[in-house]
Short mmCIF file of C-alpha atoms in Angstrom, two decimals:
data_model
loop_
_atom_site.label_atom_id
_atom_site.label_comp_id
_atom_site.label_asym_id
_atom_site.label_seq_id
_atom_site.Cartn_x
_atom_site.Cartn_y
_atom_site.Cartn_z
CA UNK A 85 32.14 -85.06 -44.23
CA UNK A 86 32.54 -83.00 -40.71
CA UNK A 87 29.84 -80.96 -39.86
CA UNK A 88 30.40 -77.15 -39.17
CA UNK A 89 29.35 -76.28 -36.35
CA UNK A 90 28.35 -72.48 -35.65
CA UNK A 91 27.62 -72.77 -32.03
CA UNK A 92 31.36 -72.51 -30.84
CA UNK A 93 33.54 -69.58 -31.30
CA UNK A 94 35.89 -70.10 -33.41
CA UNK A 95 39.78 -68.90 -33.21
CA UNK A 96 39.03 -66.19 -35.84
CA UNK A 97 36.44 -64.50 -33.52
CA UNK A 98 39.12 -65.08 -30.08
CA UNK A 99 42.55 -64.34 -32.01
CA UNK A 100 42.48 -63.25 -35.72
CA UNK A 101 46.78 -63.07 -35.59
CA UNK A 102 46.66 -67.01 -33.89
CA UNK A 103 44.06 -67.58 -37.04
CA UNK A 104 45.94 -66.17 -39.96
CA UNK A 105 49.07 -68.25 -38.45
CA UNK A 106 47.41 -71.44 -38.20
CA UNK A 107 45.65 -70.91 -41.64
CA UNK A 108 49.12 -69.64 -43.58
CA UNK A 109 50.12 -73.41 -42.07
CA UNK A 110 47.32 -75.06 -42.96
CA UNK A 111 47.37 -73.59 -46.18
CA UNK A 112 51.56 -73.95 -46.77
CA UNK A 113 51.01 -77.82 -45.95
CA UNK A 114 48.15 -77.65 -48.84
CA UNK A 115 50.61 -76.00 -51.20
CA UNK A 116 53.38 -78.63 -50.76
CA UNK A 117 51.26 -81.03 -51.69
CA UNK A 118 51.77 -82.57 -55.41
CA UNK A 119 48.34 -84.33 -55.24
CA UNK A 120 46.71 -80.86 -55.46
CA UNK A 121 45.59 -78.57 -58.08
CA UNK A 122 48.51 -75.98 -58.85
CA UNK A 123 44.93 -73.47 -60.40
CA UNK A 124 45.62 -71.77 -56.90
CA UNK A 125 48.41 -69.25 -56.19
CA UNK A 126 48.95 -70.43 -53.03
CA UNK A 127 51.90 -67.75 -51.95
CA UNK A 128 49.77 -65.23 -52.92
CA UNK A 129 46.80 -66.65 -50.73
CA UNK A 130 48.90 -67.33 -47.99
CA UNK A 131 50.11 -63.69 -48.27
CA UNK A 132 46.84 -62.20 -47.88
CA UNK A 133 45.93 -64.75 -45.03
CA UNK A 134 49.31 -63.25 -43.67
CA UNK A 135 48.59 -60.02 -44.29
CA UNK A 136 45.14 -60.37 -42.30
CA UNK A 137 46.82 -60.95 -38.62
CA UNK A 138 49.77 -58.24 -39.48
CA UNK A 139 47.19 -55.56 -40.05
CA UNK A 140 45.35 -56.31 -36.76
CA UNK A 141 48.58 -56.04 -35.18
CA UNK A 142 49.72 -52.91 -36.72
CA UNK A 143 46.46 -51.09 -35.33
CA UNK A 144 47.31 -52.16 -32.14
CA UNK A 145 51.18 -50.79 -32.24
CA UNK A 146 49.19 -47.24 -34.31
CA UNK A 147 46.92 -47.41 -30.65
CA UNK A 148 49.84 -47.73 -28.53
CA UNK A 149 52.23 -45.50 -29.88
CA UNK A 150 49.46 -42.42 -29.87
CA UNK A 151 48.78 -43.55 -26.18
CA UNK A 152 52.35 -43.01 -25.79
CA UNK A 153 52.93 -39.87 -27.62
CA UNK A 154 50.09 -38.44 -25.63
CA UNK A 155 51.88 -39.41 -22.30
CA UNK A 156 54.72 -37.80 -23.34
CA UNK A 157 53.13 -34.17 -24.46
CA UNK A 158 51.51 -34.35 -21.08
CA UNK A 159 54.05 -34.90 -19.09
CA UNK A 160 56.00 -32.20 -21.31
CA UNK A 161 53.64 -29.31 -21.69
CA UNK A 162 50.88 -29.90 -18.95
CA UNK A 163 50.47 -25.63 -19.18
CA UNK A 164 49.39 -25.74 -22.86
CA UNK A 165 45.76 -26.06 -23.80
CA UNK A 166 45.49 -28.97 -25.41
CA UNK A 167 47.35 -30.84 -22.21
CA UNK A 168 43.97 -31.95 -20.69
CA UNK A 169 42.42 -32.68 -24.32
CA UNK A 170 45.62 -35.40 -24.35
CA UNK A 171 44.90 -36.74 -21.37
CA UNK A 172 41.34 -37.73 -22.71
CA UNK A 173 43.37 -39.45 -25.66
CA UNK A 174 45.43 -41.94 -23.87
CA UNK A 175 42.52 -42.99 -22.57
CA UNK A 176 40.39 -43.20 -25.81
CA UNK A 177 43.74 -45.15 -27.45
CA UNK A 178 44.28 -46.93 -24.24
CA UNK A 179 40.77 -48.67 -24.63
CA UNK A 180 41.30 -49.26 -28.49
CA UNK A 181 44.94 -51.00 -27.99
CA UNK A 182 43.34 -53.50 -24.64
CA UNK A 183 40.29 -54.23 -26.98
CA UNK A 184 41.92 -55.52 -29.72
CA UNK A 185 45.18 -56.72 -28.01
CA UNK A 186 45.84 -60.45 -28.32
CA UNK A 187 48.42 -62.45 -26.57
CA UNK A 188 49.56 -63.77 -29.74
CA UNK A 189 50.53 -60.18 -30.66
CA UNK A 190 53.02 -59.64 -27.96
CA UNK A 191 56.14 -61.27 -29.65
CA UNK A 192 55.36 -59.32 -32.75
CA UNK A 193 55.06 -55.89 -31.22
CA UNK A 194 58.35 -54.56 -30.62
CA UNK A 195 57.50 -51.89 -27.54
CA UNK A 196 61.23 -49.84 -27.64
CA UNK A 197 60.66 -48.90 -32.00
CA UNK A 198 56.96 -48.00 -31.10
CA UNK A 199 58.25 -45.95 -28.46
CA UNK A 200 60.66 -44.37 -30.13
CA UNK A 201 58.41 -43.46 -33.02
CA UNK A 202 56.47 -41.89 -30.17
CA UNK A 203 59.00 -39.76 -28.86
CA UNK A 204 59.52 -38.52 -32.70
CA UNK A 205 55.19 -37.81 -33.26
CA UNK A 206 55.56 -35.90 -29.77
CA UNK A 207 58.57 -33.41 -30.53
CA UNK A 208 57.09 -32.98 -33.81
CA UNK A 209 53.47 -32.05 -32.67
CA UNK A 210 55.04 -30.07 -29.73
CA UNK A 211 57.00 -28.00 -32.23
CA UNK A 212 53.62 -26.46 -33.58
CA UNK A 213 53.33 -24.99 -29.94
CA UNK A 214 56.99 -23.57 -29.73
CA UNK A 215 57.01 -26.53 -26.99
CA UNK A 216 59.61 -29.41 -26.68
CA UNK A 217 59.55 -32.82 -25.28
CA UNK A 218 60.93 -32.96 -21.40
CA UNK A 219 64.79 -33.85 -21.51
CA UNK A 220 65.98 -37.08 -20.61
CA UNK A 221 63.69 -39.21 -21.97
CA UNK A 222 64.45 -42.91 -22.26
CA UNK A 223 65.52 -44.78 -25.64
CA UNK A 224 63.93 -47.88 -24.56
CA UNK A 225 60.41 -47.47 -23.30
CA UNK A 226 59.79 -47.33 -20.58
CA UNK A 227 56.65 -49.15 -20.02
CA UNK A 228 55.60 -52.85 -20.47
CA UNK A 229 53.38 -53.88 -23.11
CA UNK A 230 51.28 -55.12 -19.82
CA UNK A 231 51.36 -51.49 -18.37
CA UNK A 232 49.67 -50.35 -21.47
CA UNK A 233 46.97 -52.90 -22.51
CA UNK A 234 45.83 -53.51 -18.74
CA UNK A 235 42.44 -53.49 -17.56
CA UNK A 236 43.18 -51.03 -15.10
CA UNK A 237 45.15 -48.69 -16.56
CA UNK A 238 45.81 -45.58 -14.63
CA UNK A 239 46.55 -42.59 -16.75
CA UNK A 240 48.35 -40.53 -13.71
CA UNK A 241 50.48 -43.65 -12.27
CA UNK A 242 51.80 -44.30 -15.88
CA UNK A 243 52.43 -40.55 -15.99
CA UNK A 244 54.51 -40.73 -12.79
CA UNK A 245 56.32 -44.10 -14.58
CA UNK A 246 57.06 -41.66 -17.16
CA UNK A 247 58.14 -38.71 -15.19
CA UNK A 248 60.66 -41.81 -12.47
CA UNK A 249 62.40 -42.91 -16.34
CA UNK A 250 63.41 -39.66 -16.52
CA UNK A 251 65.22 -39.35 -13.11
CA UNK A 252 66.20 -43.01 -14.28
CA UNK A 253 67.70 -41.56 -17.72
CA UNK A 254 69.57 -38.80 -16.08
CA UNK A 255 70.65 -40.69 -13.18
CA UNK A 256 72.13 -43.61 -15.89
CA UNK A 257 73.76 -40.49 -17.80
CA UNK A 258 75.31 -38.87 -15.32
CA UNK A 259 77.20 -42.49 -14.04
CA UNK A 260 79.01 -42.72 -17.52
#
């Protein structure tokens, strides 16, 4: 019988999304075969397995779109209040979305919805100030999912990134 060994990280503890995806495998390959006990409900198992790495990424996309949706009231209502309390947010979500980012998460994150979402949170919490998102913002996002998880994230160079899509957006309009 192999011995367990506790002394080694294992790819739960590095990447829980790698994990469920290797288990759901492992676990699929178990299911198929006839030699086995049917007593488990092996969809149902795999499911939850599933269901384990899909949760870890959706609180990374939750992080990232409130880092965005802060951005974007910044950037549109810097004279309200609240403006510097939002600044102190991207940075809190910042931190929470490069934590428990994984590189196995990137091709299931899709940036340009969570964006969008963002833009929709923003005009909708800017509304309760009589306040409106800046025109021209982009459809697509304009950031990488790099330029949001990184290390050294700089909240006023990703506000100026915000503020250059905007020329961008306009610029792209006014060709068409």
């Amino acid at each position: 019988m192999d011995e367990i060994r506790t002394d080694q990280p294992s790819l739960y503890d590095e990447d829980v999304v790698a994990w469920a995806e290797q288990q759901a495998a492992a676990l699929r390959a178990l299911g198929a075969r006839p030699d086995l006990s049917n007593v488990l409900d092996w969809e149902n198992v795999i499911e939850e397995v599933e269901a384990v790495g899909s949760s870890q990424v959706s609180a990374v996309e939750s992080a990232l779109r409130l880092v965005l949706v802060h951005l974007i009231k910044h950037l549109s209502a810097p004279h309200l209040p609240p403006s510097q309390h939002w600044r102190a947010e991207v940075v809190a979500f910042q931190i929470t979305a490069q934590d428990s980012y994984r590189a196995s998460m990137r091709r299931k994150i899709d940036l340009d919805k969570v964006w969008r979402n963002a833009v929709v949170q923003a005009e909708a919490n800017l509304t309760a100030y009589h306040d409106a998102v800046v025109p021209g913002l982009p459809e697509t996002s304009p950031f990488t999912l790099d330029d949001l998880v990184a290390e050294s994230f700089d909240i006023d160079r990703r506000l100026i990134q915000l503020a250059a899509s905007l020329d961008s957006t306009r610029a792209t309009r006014r060709r068409r």
